[in-house]
């Protein structure tokens, strides 16, 4: 039901007119939640700083980062980076309770900050952490939240226009929160570009207490099992991705995809049916219900390019389709195509790259 | 133990079309399905019921035809279905949806027993926001466990639950107290095929239907369009890429030549790829190539 | 296993199964309907023609809420060669009557609507439940079915097989033989979406008026078959079908044929700018009267496509399906009221009643057509070319006098096929038609 009227341009909606209540008029500045669980800042936070900078400049306001963590030491690097990637101000909440991400204390920290310092725009990464936190914060503040955005802009009246895919990416919609503050949005990783780093840039740090003790938190972290870098697919951040689909016909043939990926130093992945068939693990699924990737080069072998797959790969700089069917939907968004049997093309391609390498090695 | 699973009826996104002229959604003939993520939640709920006893109630807010999805959920083995349907709910965004569902959950608690666990899917495939679950949790002050890959332990007596939650860069093992709201991660299980008995029961069952008033919702300004702070101003199709893929000529060429042609084309279009590739290769295959 | 006992089990929720289940449920019988698809019509996504009268006899006021696309006001019959067509168009404002006779429909929606009616009448429908075989007692009488669900047996007095053309349950249970490849056509269809305004201007329609094009000729590359195009409200159904055994001999793919048909210069402009979203293929029983299997036995009845009830010449199928389903339902109700056993002898009442309807009369009338068409490839190869060439030569104004043109045309007919052959074909066709 929620989607029904969204299908039409929202006509006659009471809230379409901008009537910002007085108590919201003081809300100012653009905030970005900096995600730095376990030390390192999630790249999406930098992408958001880049986007937030543009919004803040358009509004003529400041850009602030929000850094939360367990100790000053743990967040020092994140704070520095937040400035270097563009923030004018950084709000910090530091408390041992915040060592691991948990919904309760993080929601409290963020809502207290918002209520105290009153930003007009609050951006978070559409990661598991960001989406867990954003939903709770928005519900607590009773404000609007546009999830999983792919484009942000300021409209002529100064409101945040947040554009996001809907219906599995077949459509896009632009959403506003006119009469409530802050205007909240989560943004998909790898959609916005990275800002230039301004080495050594610093600014004002404002710290705020958490006001909650460990005893107040019901949920306990018993353990954190970090993914081992080696066996974990790093698809979203890979520069080259090689993927296979049902056109490969068998699990054995999928090895050809892995072989090419190995030579190229690429990550490998596949379409959803391969996960369902058990040829690849679920974390290697690319698409709407899998990973969104933005590599420089994406090679799709035996993948038809269904809309759910398409939305996950469209951000790639260069897409190569290897498919026997010249009319497969993937041809509508690939840049280059080989109309031939992937089972024959893949080994030949692997060999071509290998050769290229040895020739250049010899020459060098 | 009473478990409630929130399920949503969604259009099968694979079959959504956009009117080429008016740019609106053409729903004609688009089949609806249970949001695929919600099935992981439902199966988890059914497993817990089978193990600990009790009942599973499925809840949806949607148009009258959403009854089909509830019935379908019952063919998998759910014991009871509640449909929250009212024109006042039309146009709900996530905030208004979580309000209505939270109110219905209170009423379910009163009428059929307080739930120990409320499940939702990770997200829907039409709204795609993953916000409704957390919204419900906040409103009902339930402990919130999102992106749960596995329920590793549940102790109804101590009222504790331990789960593995997918976090960025790893798995968090979390313990908290019931009642909780859990959003289930995809791939955590596979929905069962109900027996003939379940299917027959589902076909005949009475679905509980509540209007806003039935669910005890007094403040209608929190529902539907009026209760939704977000406003959808524009819906449009993504720009189609103007040209089709450029096919590499394959006529009368050997596979090796075709591969060579593609590689050349790639390096020509993305020159920096070649440099990066060689640098990568130098670190990885130095030995091997040296021998070759 | 379910302890529940039903008066009747209906296998399949297509037009025939729905008609049977509706008829019985409406009269208060306890009916269980089993459908393997996700929902009724899920295996039948495409557009089709609905003949009103058969449905009217089951649900007289169906026009009030059935999902009808357009009522047909114009029929085009085309004979095509590779670049042209000669055709007959019949368009009449009489078809804009209060209760039109033919509609285009989209099966997925129509079947869903019909199924809703069936359930409202009181039948129990289980989807995603495939019947795997019939259950019999020691005397061989059918007493229920086994499904693919856990503990999946269920029992009833009578089982109505409305399972469609493949008839797998009947076959597996030894009631009938396998469908022969030369008695079924394989049809492929696509749905092309276009704004309704475009459809209306392109086909010269207003409101809910619709057009049907039926075509034969070289488009089937010498195989027995036809192509078609129907206008729906906001889409066009286009398809082509040929006898299965012909495909095997010709090594052509149905999809290739459809591509060629869509690209034919007479068809292409009608589809220009559309977006194809659905593709499906389905079998049509075209063996006619001679291919009808046994229709009743102890505890079972066959209806619809499963009984080969299709009139290939007039492209009628769903109306025969609904009529056979209705009559089977009425027969069961009648026996049930009389507390008669569902034995073969008693159920034969169904075939007796069928004989009185258009169904059996038409099936008999056209019984020789399948053989004629199959044995006479000229209909699909030579004649279309002759007709189109003749038309072209007749209509081209090029300084050749009309008498010479007539001669030219006649001699081209003669050269291609002897007068005797031509006459023979015409005669055979007439006889088959009779
Ligand atoms: C709710 C929902 C969510 C979904 N989420 C995702 C998702 O996240 N990711 C995803 O990928 N899918 C997803 N899907 C599934 C999606 O709709 C498609 O079904 C799927 O992407 C198709 O996978 P495929 O391209 O491998 O297979 P197919 O569509 O079967 O395509 C196979 C292709 O291989 C080609 N081919 C055949 N033989 C050869 C050969 N020898 N050499 C080269 N090519 C050959 C064929 O021409 C064809 O184009 C989702 C579906 C739904 C309903
Ligand atoms: C391309 C094409 C175009 C046509 N156009 C027209 C037209 O314009 N007008 C017209 O009148 N007719 C047309 N027909 C014919 C018409 O579609 C059929 O005659 C009609 O659908 C037959 O109805 P039915 O109920 O017997 O079978 P079906 O419609 O085939 O229904 C059988 C049902 O049984 C289910 N089923 C099968 N086996 C099992 C099992 N073991 N367990 C449970 N369920 C099972 C199937 O899923 C299906 O839903 C066309 C046919 C085709 C293929
Ligand atoms: N209208 C609804 N009725 C019932 N459950 C819903 C509804 N909308 C969302 N949900 C639940 O909330 C989850 C997240 O939805 P969303 O925030 O839309 O991505 C879904 O997986 C469902 O379990």
Short mmCIF file of N, CA, C and O in Angstrom, two decimals, chain B residues 95-191:
data_model
loop_
_atom_site.label_atom_id
_atom_site.label_comp_id
_atom_site.label_asym_id
_atom_site.label_seq_id
_atom_site.Cartn_x
_atom_site.Cartn_y
_atom_site.Cartn_z
N UNK B 95 7.62 6.05 7.63
CA UNK B 95 7.26 6.49 8.98
C UNK B 95 5.80 6.16 9.29
O UNK B 95 5.47 5.62 10.35
N UNK B 96 4.93 6.45 8.33
CA UNK B 96 3.50 6.17 8.54
C UNK B 96 3.23 4.67 8.53
O UNK B 96 2.37 4.17 9.27
N UNK B 97 3.97 3.92 7.70
CA UNK B 97 3.80 2.46 7.67
C UNK B 97 4.19 1.86 9.01
O UNK B 97 3.48 1.02 9.57
N UNK B 98 5.32 2.31 9.55
CA UNK B 98 5.75 1.72 10.82
C UNK B 98 4.79 2.12 11.94
O UNK B 98 4.57 1.35 12.86
N UNK B 99 4.18 3.27 11.82
CA UNK B 99 3.18 3.67 12.82
C UNK B 99 1.99 2.71 12.78
O UNK B 99 1.58 2.14 13.80
N UNK B 100 1.45 2.52 11.59
CA UNK B 100 0.25 1.67 11.47
C UNK B 100 0.55 0.24 11.90
O UNK B 100 -0.24 -0.38 12.63
N UNK B 101 1.69 -0.28 11.44
CA UNK B 101 2.01 -1.66 11.80
C UNK B 101 2.24 -1.79 13.31
O UNK B 101 1.83 -2.77 13.93
N UNK B 102 2.86 -0.78 13.89
CA UNK B 102 3.11 -0.83 15.34
C UNK B 102 1.78 -0.84 16.10
O UNK B 102 1.61 -1.59 17.06
N UNK B 103 0.83 -0.04 15.64
CA UNK B 103 -0.48 -0.01 16.30
C UNK B 103 -1.16 -1.38 16.16
O UNK B 103 -1.75 -1.90 17.11
N UNK B 104 -1.08 -1.95 14.96
CA UNK B 104 -1.70 -3.26 14.75
C UNK B 104 -1.03 -4.31 15.62
O UNK B 104 -1.69 -5.22 16.15
N UNK B 105 0.28 -4.18 15.79
CA UNK B 105 1.00 -5.15 16.63
C UNK B 105 0.54 -5.05 18.09
O UNK B 105 0.45 -6.07 18.78
N UNK B 106 0.25 -3.84 18.53
CA UNK B 106 -0.26 -3.70 19.90
C UNK B 106 -1.58 -4.45 20.05
O UNK B 106 -1.82 -5.18 21.00
N UNK B 107 -2.43 -4.26 19.05
CA UNK B 107 -3.74 -4.91 19.08
C UNK B 107 -3.61 -6.43 18.98
O UNK B 107 -4.32 -7.18 19.65
N UNK B 108 -2.67 -6.88 18.16
CA UNK B 108 -2.42 -8.32 18.06
C UNK B 108 -1.98 -8.85 19.42
O UNK B 108 -2.42 -9.91 19.88
N UNK B 109 -1.13 -8.06 20.09
CA UNK B 109 -0.68 -8.46 21.43
C UNK B 109 -1.84 -8.62 22.38
O UNK B 109 -1.92 -9.61 23.12
N UNK B 110 -2.76 -7.69 22.34
CA UNK B 110 -3.91 -7.76 23.25
C UNK B 110 -4.82 -8.93 22.89
O UNK B 110 -5.26 -9.67 23.76
N UNK B 111 -5.11 -9.07 21.61
CA UNK B 111 -6.09 -10.08 21.19
C UNK B 111 -5.55 -11.50 21.18
O UNK B 111 -6.26 -12.44 21.50
N UNK B 112 -4.29 -11.65 20.74
CA UNK B 112 -3.80 -13.01 20.51
C UNK B 112 -2.57 -13.35 21.34
O UNK B 112 -1.96 -14.40 21.17
N UNK B 113 -2.14 -12.47 22.19
CA UNK B 113 -0.97 -12.73 23.03
C UNK B 113 0.21 -11.89 22.58
O UNK B 113 0.44 -11.71 21.38
N UNK B 114 0.94 -11.36 23.58
CA UNK B 114 2.09 -10.50 23.26
C UNK B 114 3.14 -11.29 22.49
O UNK B 114 3.55 -12.36 22.92
N UNK B 115 3.60 -10.77 21.38
CA UNK B 115 4.65 -11.50 20.66
C UNK B 115 6.01 -11.37 21.34
O UNK B 115 6.33 -10.31 21.87
N UNK B 116 6.75 -12.47 21.33
CA UNK B 116 8.12 -12.42 21.85
C UNK B 116 9.06 -11.91 20.77
O UNK B 116 10.07 -11.28 21.04
N UNK B 117 8.74 -12.25 19.52
CA UNK B 117 9.59 -11.80 18.41
C UNK B 117 8.69 -11.24 17.31
O UNK B 117 7.68 -11.86 16.97
N UNK B 118 9.06 -10.10 16.80
CA UNK B 118 8.44 -9.58 15.58
C UNK B 118 9.50 -9.65 14.49
O UNK B 118 10.61 -9.14 14.67
N UNK B 119 9.18 -10.33 13.42
CA UNK B 119 10.13 -10.43 12.31
C UNK B 119 9.70 -9.49 11.18
O UNK B 119 8.50 -9.34 10.91
N UNK B 120 10.68 -8.91 10.51
CA UNK B 120 10.41 -8.32 9.20
C UNK B 120 11.51 -8.83 8.27
O UNK B 120 12.52 -9.39 8.72
N UNK B 121 11.30 -8.62 6.97
CA UNK B 121 12.38 -8.92 6.04
C UNK B 121 13.43 -7.84 6.16
O UNK B 121 13.24 -6.83 6.84
N UNK B 122 14.55 -8.05 5.50
CA UNK B 122 15.60 -7.04 5.53
C UNK B 122 15.08 -5.76 4.88
O UNK B 122 15.27 -4.67 5.37
N UNK B 123 14.43 -5.93 3.74
CA UNK B 123 13.89 -4.78 3.02
C UNK B 123 12.85 -5.29 2.03
O UNK B 123 12.72 -6.48 1.83
N UNK B 124 12.12 -4.35 1.40
CA UNK B 124 11.18 -4.77 0.36
C UNK B 124 11.84 -4.54 -1.00
O UNK B 124 12.82 -3.81 -1.09
N UNK B 125 11.26 -5.15 -2.03
CA UNK B 125 11.85 -4.93 -3.34
C UNK B 125 11.17 -3.78 -4.09
O UNK B 125 11.62 -3.38 -5.13
N UNK B 126 10.08 -3.26 -3.55
CA UNK B 126 9.52 -2.07 -4.21
C UNK B 126 9.96 -0.80 -3.47
O UNK B 126 10.50 0.11 -4.04
N UNK B 127 9.76 -0.78 -2.17
CA UNK B 127 10.19 0.37 -1.40
C UNK B 127 11.69 0.35 -1.20
O UNK B 127 12.37 1.35 -1.33
N UNK B 128 12.21 -0.85 -0.87
CA UNK B 128 13.65 -1.01 -0.84
C UNK B 128 14.33 -0.17 0.24
O UNK B 128 15.47 0.21 0.08
N UNK B 129 13.65 0.14 1.33
CA UNK B 129 14.25 1.09 2.25
C UNK B 129 14.90 0.45 3.47
O UNK B 129 15.78 1.05 4.07
N UNK B 130 14.43 -0.72 3.86
CA UNK B 130 14.93 -1.35 5.09
C UNK B 130 14.66 -0.50 6.33
O UNK B 130 15.38 -0.58 7.30
N UNK B 131 13.67 0.36 6.26
CA UNK B 131 13.40 1.27 7.38
C UNK B 131 12.21 0.86 8.22
O UNK B 131 12.10 1.28 9.38
N UNK B 132 11.29 0.11 7.66
CA UNK B 132 10.06 -0.18 8.37
C UNK B 132 10.34 -1.01 9.63
O UNK B 132 9.78 -0.74 10.70
N UNK B 133 11.23 -1.99 9.51
CA UNK B 133 11.58 -2.81 10.69
C UNK B 133 12.08 -1.94 11.84
O UNK B 133 11.49 -1.92 12.93
N UNK B 134 13.18 -1.21 11.62
CA UNK B 134 13.68 -0.33 12.69
C UNK B 134 12.62 0.65 13.19
O UNK B 134 12.58 0.95 14.39
N UNK B 135 11.77 1.12 12.30
CA UNK B 135 10.71 2.05 12.72
C UNK B 135 9.76 1.39 13.71
O UNK B 135 9.41 1.97 14.74
N UNK B 136 9.36 0.17 13.42
CA UNK B 136 8.46 -0.57 14.32
C UNK B 136 9.14 -0.77 15.68
O UNK B 136 8.54 -0.56 16.74
N UNK B 137 10.40 -1.18 15.62
CA UNK B 137 11.14 -1.46 16.86
C UNK B 137 11.14 -0.23 17.75
O UNK B 137 10.87 -0.30 18.95
N UNK B 138 11.45 0.92 17.17
CA UNK B 138 11.54 2.15 17.95
C UNK B 138 10.18 2.48 18.57
O UNK B 138 10.08 2.81 19.73
N UNK B 139 9.12 2.34 17.77
CA UNK B 139 7.80 2.72 18.27
C UNK B 139 7.32 1.79 19.39
O UNK B 139 6.65 2.22 20.31
N UNK B 140 7.66 0.50 19.27
CA UNK B 140 7.18 -0.45 20.28
C UNK B 140 8.23 -0.68 21.36
O UNK B 140 8.05 -1.51 22.25
N UNK B 141 9.35 0.05 21.26
CA UNK B 141 10.47 -0.11 22.21
C UNK B 141 10.91 -1.56 22.30
O UNK B 141 11.14 -2.11 23.38
N UNK B 142 10.99 -2.20 21.14
CA UNK B 142 11.54 -3.56 21.09
C UNK B 142 13.03 -3.45 20.86
O UNK B 142 13.49 -2.52 20.20
N UNK B 143 13.78 -4.41 21.39
CA UNK B 143 15.20 -4.43 21.06
C UNK B 143 15.34 -4.80 19.59
O UNK B 143 14.65 -5.68 19.10
N UNK B 144 16.26 -4.10 18.94
CA UNK B 144 16.31 -4.20 17.49
C UNK B 144 17.52 -4.99 17.02
O UNK B 144 18.65 -4.68 17.38
N UNK B 145 17.28 -6.01 16.22
CA UNK B 145 18.37 -6.80 15.65
C UNK B 145 18.18 -6.84 14.13
O UNK B 145 17.29 -7.52 13.65
N UNK B 146 18.99 -6.08 13.41
CA UNK B 146 18.81 -6.03 11.95
C UNK B 146 19.86 -6.90 11.26
O UNK B 146 20.89 -7.22 11.84
N UNK B 147 19.57 -7.24 10.01
CA UNK B 147 20.51 -8.02 9.17
C UNK B 147 20.97 -9.29 9.88
O UNK B 147 22.15 -9.59 9.93
N UNK B 148 20.02 -10.00 10.45
CA UNK B 148 20.37 -11.21 11.18
C UNK B 148 20.55 -12.36 10.21
O UNK B 148 19.67 -12.66 9.41
N UNK B 149 21.74 -12.97 10.26
CA UNK B 149 22.03 -14.09 9.37
C UNK B 149 21.66 -15.41 10.02
O UNK B 149 21.38 -16.39 9.35
N UNK B 150 21.64 -15.42 11.36
CA UNK B 150 21.38 -16.68 12.06
C UNK B 150 20.91 -16.41 13.47
O UNK B 150 21.45 -15.53 14.15
N UNK B 151 19.92 -17.16 13.90
CA UNK B 151 19.53 -17.10 15.31
C UNK B 151 20.24 -18.27 15.98
O UNK B 151 19.89 -19.43 15.77
N UNK B 152 21.29 -17.97 16.75
CA UNK B 152 22.09 -19.08 17.26
C UNK B 152 21.55 -19.62 18.57
O UNK B 152 21.78 -20.76 18.89
N UNK B 153 20.82 -18.80 19.28
CA UNK B 153 20.29 -19.32 20.55
C UNK B 153 19.05 -18.52 20.96
O UNK B 153 18.97 -17.32 20.74
N UNK B 154 18.10 -19.25 21.56
CA UNK B 154 16.91 -18.58 22.07
C UNK B 154 16.51 -19.28 23.35
O UNK B 154 16.42 -20.51 23.38
N UNK B 155 16.34 -18.53 24.40
CA UNK B 155 15.97 -19.13 25.68
C UNK B 155 14.68 -18.47 26.16
O UNK B 155 14.71 -17.39 26.74
N UNK B 156 13.56 -19.14 25.93
CA UNK B 156 12.28 -18.53 26.26
C UNK B 156 12.14 -18.27 27.76
O UNK B 156 11.45 -17.34 28.17
N UNK B 157 12.79 -19.08 28.58
CA UNK B 157 12.66 -18.90 30.02
C UNK B 157 13.43 -17.69 30.50
O UNK B 157 12.92 -16.86 31.24
N UNK B 158 14.67 -17.62 30.08
CA UNK B 158 15.49 -16.44 30.47
C UNK B 158 15.11 -15.22 29.62
O UNK B 158 15.60 -14.13 29.86
N UNK B 159 14.31 -15.47 28.59
CA UNK B 159 13.92 -14.40 27.66
C UNK B 159 15.12 -13.74 27.02
O UNK B 159 15.23 -12.51 26.96
N UNK B 160 16.05 -14.55 26.54
CA UNK B 160 17.21 -14.00 25.83
C UNK B 160 17.30 -14.59 24.44
O UNK B 160 16.80 -15.70 24.18
N UNK B 161 17.94 -13.84 23.57
CA UNK B 161 18.15 -14.32 22.21
C UNK B 161 19.56 -13.94 21.79
O UNK B 161 20.05 -12.85 22.12
N UNK B 162 20.23 -14.85 21.10
CA UNK B 162 21.57 -14.59 20.60
C UNK B 162 21.56 -14.76 19.09
O UNK B 162 21.03 -15.76 18.59
N UNK B 163 22.10 -13.78 18.39
CA UNK B 163 22.06 -13.86 16.93
C UNK B 163 23.41 -13.49 16.33
O UNK B 163 24.24 -12.85 16.97
N UNK B 164 23.57 -13.90 15.09
CA UNK B 164 24.71 -13.43 14.31
C UNK B 164 24.19 -12.36 13.36
O UNK B 164 23.29 -12.61 12.58
N UNK B 165 24.75 -11.19 13.48
CA UNK B 165 24.28 -10.07 12.67
C UNK B 165 25.37 -9.67 11.68
O UNK B 165 26.52 -9.52 12.03
N UNK B 166 24.96 -9.50 10.44
CA UNK B 166 25.93 -9.06 9.42
C UNK B 166 26.22 -7.59 9.62
O UNK B 166 25.34 -6.74 9.47
N UNK B 167 27.46 -7.28 9.99
CA UNK B 167 27.86 -5.89 10.15
C UNK B 167 28.83 -5.57 9.02
O UNK B 167 29.16 -6.45 8.23
N UNK B 168 29.26 -4.32 8.95
CA UNK B 168 30.25 -4.00 7.93
C UNK B 168 31.55 -4.71 8.31
O UNK B 168 32.02 -4.58 9.44
N UNK B 169 32.10 -5.46 7.40
CA UNK B 169 33.41 -6.07 7.64
C UNK B 169 33.42 -7.25 8.59
O UNK B 169 34.48 -7.69 9.01
N UNK B 170 32.28 -7.74 8.97
CA UNK B 170 32.32 -8.91 9.83
C UNK B 170 30.96 -9.26 10.39
O UNK B 170 29.94 -8.68 10.02
N UNK B 171 30.97 -10.24 11.28
CA UNK B 171 29.73 -10.71 11.92
C UNK B 171 29.77 -10.31 13.39
O UNK B 171 30.73 -10.60 14.09
N UNK B 172 28.71 -9.64 13.85
CA UNK B 172 28.57 -9.34 15.27
C UNK B 172 27.75 -10.46 15.90
O UNK B 172 26.69 -10.79 15.38
N UNK B 173 28.23 -10.99 17.01
CA UNK B 173 27.39 -11.91 17.77
C UNK B 173 26.75 -11.09 18.89
O UNK B 173 27.44 -10.56 19.74
N UNK B 174 25.42 -10.96 18.82
CA UNK B 174 24.72 -10.08 19.76
C UNK B 174 23.79 -10.88 20.66
O UNK B 174 23.17 -11.84 20.22
N UNK B 175 23.72 -10.47 21.91
CA UNK B 175 22.73 -11.06 22.80
C UNK B 175 21.84 -9.96 23.34
O UNK B 175 22.33 -8.88 23.69
N UNK B 176 20.55 -10.23 23.34
CA UNK B 176 19.66 -9.22 23.90
C UNK B 176 18.44 -9.90 24.51
O UNK B 176 18.33 -11.12 24.49
N UNK B 177 17.55 -9.08 25.04
CA UNK B 177 16.39 -9.63 25.73
C UNK B 177 15.14 -9.57 24.86
O UNK B 177 14.96 -8.65 24.07
N UNK B 178 14.30 -10.54 25.03
CA UNK B 178 13.00 -10.52 24.38
C UNK B 178 12.13 -9.49 25.10
O UNK B 178 12.35 -9.26 26.29
N UNK B 179 11.15 -8.90 24.46
CA UNK B 179 10.80 -9.07 23.05
C UNK B 179 11.73 -8.29 22.12
O UNK B 179 12.21 -7.24 22.49
N UNK B 180 11.91 -8.84 20.92
CA UNK B 180 12.81 -8.21 19.96
C UNK B 180 12.13 -8.05 18.61
O UNK B 180 11.15 -8.73 18.30
N UNK B 181 12.73 -7.16 17.82
CA UNK B 181 12.39 -7.09 16.41
C UNK B 181 13.61 -7.54 15.63
O UNK B 181 14.71 -7.04 15.85
N UNK B 182 13.39 -8.53 14.76
CA UNK B 182 14.49 -9.08 13.97
C UNK B 182 14.22 -8.83 12.50
O UNK B 182 13.13 -9.12 12.01
N UNK B 183 15.20 -8.25 11.78
CA UNK B 183 15.06 -8.24 10.33
C UNK B 183 16.02 -9.28 9.78
O UNK B 183 17.19 -9.30 10.11
N UNK B 184 15.48 -10.18 8.95
CA UNK B 184 16.25 -11.34 8.50
C UNK B 184 17.00 -11.04 7.21
O UNK B 184 16.47 -10.44 6.28
N UNK B 185 18.21 -11.50 7.17
CA UNK B 185 19.05 -11.36 5.98
C UNK B 185 18.67 -12.42 4.95
O UNK B 185 18.26 -13.52 5.30
N UNK B 186 18.87 -12.08 3.67
CA UNK B 186 18.55 -13.06 2.63
C UNK B 186 19.50 -14.25 2.70
O UNK B 186 20.61 -14.14 3.20
N UNK B 187 19.04 -15.36 2.19
CA UNK B 187 19.90 -16.54 2.09
C UNK B 187 20.09 -17.26 3.41
O UNK B 187 20.88 -18.20 3.51
N UNK B 188 19.39 -16.83 4.48
CA UNK B 188 19.62 -17.44 5.77
C UNK B 188 18.91 -18.80 5.89
O UNK B 188 19.22 -19.58 6.76
N UNK B 189 17.95 -19.04 5.01
CA UNK B 189 17.22 -20.31 5.04
C UNK B 189 16.44 -20.42 3.75
O UNK B 189 16.56 -19.54 2.89
N UNK B 190 15.66 -21.44 3.61
CA UNK B 190 14.83 -21.53 2.41
C UNK B 190 13.40 -21.85 2.82
O UNK B 190 13.18 -22.73 3.64
N UNK B 191 12.45 -21.12 2.25
CA UNK B 191 11.06 -21.30 2.67
C UNK B 191 10.63 -22.73 2.35
O UNK B 191 10.94 -23.27 1.31
#
